[in-house]
Tab-separated table of C-alpha atoms and ligand atoms in Angstrom:
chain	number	residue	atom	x	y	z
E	1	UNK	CA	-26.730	-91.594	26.297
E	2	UNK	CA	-29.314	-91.050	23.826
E	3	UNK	CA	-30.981	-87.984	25.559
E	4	UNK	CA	-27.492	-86.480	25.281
E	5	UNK	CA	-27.303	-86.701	21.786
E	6	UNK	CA	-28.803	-83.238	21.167
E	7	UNK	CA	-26.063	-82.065	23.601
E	8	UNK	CA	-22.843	-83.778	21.446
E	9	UNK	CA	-24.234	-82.395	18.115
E	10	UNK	CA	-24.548	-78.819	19.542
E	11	UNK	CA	-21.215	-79.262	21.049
E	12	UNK	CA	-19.763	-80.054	17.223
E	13	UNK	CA	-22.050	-77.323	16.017
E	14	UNK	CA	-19.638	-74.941	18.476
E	15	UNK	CA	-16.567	-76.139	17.334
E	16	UNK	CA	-17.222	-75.739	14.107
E	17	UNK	CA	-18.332	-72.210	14.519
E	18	UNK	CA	-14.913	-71.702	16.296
E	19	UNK	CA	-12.877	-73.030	14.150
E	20	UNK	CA	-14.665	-70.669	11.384
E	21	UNK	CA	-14.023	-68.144	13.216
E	22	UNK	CA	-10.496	-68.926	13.797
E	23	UNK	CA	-9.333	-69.404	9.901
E	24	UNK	CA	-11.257	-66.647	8.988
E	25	UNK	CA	-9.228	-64.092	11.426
E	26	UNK	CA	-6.199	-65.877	10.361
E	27	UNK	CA	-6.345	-65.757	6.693
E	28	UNK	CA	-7.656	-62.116	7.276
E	29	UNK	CA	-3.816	-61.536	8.836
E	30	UNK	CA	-2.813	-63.455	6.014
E	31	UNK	CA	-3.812	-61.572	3.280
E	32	UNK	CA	-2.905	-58.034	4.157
E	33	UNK	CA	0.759	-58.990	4.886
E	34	UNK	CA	1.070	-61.602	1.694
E	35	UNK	CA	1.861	-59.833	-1.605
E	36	UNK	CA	1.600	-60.680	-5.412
E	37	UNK	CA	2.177	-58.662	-8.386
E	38	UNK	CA	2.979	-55.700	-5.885
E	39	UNK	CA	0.056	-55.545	-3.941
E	40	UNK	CA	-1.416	-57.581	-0.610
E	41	UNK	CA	-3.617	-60.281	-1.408
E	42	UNK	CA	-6.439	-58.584	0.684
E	43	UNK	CA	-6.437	-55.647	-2.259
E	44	UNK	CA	-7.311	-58.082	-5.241
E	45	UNK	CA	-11.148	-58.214	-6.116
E	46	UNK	CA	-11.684	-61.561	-5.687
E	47	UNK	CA	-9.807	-61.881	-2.468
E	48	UNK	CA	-12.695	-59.743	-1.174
E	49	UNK	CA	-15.249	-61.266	-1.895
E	50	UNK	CA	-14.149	-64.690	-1.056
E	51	UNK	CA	-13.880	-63.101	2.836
E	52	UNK	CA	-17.276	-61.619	2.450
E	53	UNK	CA	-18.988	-64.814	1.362
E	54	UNK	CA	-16.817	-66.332	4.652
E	55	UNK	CA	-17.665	-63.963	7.001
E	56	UNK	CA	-21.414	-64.164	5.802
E	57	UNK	CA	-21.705	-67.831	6.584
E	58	UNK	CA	-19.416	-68.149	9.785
E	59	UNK	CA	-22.162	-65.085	10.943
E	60	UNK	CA	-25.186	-66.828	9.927
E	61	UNK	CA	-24.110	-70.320	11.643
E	62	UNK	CA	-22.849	-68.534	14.847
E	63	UNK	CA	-26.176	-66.510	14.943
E	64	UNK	CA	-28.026	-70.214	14.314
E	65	UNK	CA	-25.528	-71.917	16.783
E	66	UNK	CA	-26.238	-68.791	19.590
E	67	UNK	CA	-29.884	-69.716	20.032
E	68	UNK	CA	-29.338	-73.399	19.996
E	69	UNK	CA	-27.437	-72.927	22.734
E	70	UNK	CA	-29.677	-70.726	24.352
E	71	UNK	CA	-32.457	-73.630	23.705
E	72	UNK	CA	-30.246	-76.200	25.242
E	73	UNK	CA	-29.959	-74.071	28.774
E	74	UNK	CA	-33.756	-73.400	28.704
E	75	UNK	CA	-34.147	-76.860	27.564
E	76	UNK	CA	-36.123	-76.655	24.194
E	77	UNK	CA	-33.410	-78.104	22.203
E	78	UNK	CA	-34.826	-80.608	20.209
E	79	UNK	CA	-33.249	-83.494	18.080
E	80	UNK	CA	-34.136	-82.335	15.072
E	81	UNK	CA	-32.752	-78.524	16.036
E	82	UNK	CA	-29.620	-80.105	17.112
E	83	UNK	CA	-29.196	-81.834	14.283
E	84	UNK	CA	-29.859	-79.144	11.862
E	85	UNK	CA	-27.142	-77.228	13.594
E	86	UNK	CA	-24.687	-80.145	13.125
E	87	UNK	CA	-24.814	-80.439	9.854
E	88	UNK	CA	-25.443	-76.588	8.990
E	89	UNK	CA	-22.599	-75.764	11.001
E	90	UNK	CA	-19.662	-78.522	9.677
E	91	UNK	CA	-20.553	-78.267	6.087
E	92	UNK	CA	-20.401	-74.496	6.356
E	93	UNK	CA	-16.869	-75.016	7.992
E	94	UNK	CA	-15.841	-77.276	5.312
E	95	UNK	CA	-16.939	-74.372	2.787
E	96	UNK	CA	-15.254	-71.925	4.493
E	97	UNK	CA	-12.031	-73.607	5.680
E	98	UNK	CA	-11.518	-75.106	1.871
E	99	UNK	CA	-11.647	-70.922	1.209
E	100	UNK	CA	-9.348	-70.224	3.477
E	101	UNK	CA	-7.104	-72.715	1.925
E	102	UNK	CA	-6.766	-71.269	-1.073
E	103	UNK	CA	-6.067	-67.793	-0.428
E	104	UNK	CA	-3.083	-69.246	1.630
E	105	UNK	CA	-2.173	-70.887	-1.197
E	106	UNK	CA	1.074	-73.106	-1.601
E	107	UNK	CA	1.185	-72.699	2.326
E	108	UNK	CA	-2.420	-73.940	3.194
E	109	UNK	CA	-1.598	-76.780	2.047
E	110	UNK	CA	2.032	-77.349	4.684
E	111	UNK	CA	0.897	-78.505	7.864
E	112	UNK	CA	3.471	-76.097	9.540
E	113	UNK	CA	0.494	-73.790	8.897
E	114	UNK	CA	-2.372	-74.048	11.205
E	115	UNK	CA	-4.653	-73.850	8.758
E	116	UNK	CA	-4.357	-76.705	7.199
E	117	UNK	CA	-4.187	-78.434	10.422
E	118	UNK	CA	-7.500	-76.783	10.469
E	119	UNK	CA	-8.783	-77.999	7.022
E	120	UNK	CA	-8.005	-81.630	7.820
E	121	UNK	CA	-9.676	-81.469	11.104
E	122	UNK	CA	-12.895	-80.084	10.195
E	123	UNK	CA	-13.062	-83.321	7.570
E	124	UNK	CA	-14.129	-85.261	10.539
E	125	UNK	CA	-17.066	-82.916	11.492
E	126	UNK	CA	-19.645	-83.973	9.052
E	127	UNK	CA	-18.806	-88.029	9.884
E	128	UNK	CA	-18.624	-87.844	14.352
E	129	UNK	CA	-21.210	-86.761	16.203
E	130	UNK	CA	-23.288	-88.922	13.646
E	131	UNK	CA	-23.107	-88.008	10.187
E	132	UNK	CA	-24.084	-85.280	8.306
E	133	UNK	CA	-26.267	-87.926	6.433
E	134	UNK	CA	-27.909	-89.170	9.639
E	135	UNK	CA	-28.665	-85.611	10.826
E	136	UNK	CA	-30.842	-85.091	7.697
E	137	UNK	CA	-32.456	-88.576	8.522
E	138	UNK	CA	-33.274	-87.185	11.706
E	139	UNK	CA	-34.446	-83.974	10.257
E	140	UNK	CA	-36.878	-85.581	7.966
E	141	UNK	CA	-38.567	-87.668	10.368
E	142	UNK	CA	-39.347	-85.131	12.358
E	143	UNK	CA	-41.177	-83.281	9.144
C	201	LIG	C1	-12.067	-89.001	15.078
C	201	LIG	C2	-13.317	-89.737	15.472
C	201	LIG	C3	-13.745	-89.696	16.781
C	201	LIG	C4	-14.886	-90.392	17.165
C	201	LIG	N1	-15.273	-90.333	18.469
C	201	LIG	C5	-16.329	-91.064	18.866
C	201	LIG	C6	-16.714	-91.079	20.249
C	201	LIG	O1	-16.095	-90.445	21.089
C	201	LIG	N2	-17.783	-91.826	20.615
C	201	LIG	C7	-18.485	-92.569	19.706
C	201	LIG	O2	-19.445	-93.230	20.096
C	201	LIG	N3	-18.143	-92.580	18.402
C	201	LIG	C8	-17.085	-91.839	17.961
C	201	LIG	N4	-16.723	-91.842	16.644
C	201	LIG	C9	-17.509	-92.668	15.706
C	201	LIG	C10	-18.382	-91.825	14.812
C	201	LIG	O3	-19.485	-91.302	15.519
C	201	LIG	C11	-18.810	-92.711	13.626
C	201	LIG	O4	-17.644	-92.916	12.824
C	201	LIG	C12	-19.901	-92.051	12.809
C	201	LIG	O5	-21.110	-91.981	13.535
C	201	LIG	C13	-20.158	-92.823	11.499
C	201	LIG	O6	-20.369	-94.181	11.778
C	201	LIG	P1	-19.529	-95.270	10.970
C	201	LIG	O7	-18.082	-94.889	11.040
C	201	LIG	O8	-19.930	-96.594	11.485
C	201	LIG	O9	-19.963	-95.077	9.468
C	201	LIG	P2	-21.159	-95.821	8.738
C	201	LIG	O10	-22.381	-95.815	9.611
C	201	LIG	O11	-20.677	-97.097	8.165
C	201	LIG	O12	-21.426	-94.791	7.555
C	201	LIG	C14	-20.707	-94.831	6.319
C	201	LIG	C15	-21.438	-93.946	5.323
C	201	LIG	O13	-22.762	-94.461	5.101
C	201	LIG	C16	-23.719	-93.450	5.355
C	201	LIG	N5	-24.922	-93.999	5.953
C	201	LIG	C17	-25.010	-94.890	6.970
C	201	LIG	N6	-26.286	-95.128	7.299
C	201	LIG	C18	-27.043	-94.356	6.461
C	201	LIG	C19	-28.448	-94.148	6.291
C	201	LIG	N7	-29.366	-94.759	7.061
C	201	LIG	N8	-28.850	-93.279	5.331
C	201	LIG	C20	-27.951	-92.666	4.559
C	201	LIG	N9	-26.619	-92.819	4.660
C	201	LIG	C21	-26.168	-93.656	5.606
C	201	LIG	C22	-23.039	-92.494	6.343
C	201	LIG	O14	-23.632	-91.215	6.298
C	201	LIG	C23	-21.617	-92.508	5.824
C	201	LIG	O15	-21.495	-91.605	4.759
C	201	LIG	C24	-15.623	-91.150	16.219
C	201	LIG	C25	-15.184	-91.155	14.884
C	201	LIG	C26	-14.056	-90.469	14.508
C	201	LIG	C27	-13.613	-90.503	13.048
């Protein structure tokens, strides 16, 4: 069980770069069809940039995430990699879903809406798998 370890953090690392993925597209569709003071969300300023700074870091972890995963097939993942990408990945997802969130506004936070389904789920992230803590432990010892 403990070779697989670098296996189930990668495996949270991937989920969490789904998920990312998956609130950012939907509060993308959010935001152009939601309007305030006469115009869709998506047109304010800081609408904008909020996306950009999302889409920046659900890129960067995805790009991370890619070649951890192409490490585990050619099997060069190591623990510390894996655990790097386990807690990179879930805090980024709690950034990005807690985002999300807000641009959704009264309705991010009804749990008719998937996402905040999603925000409650990616809570768990940082604390299974081992924690987000733990992963740093990890990290460190291999330094
Ligand atoms: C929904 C869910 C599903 C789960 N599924 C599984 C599963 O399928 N298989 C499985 O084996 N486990 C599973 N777990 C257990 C999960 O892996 C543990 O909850 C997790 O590893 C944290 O352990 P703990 O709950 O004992 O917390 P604790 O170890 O008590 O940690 C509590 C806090 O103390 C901190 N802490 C602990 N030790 C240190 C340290 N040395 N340095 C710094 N901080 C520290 C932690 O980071 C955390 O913030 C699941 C948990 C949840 C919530």
């Amino acid at each position: 069980m403990m070779q697989q370890l670098p296996r189930e953090r990668l495996v949270v690392a991937i989920d969490c770069v789904a998920i990312m993925e998956q609130a950012l597209a939907s509060t993308v569709e959010y935001v152009k069809q939601r309007t305030a003071f006469d115009r869709e969300l998506i047109r304010f300023q800081n609408t904008r940039m909020k996306l950009a700074e999302a889409a920046t870091e659900a890129t960067v972890a995805r790009t991370f995430v890619d070649e951890c995963i192409q490490r585990f097939d050619n099997g060069t993942l190591d623990d510390a990699t894996a655990s790097m990408a386990k807690w990179w990945a879930s805090d980024r997802l709690g950034r990005v879903v807690d985002e999300c969130v807000q641009l959704f506004g009264g309705y991010g936070y009804m749990t008719e809406y998937p996402i905040a389904r999603a925000f409650a789920d990616a809570r768990v992230q940082r604390i299974f798998g081992g924690t987000n803590e733990l992963m740093k432990e990890l990290i460190a010892r291999s330094l």
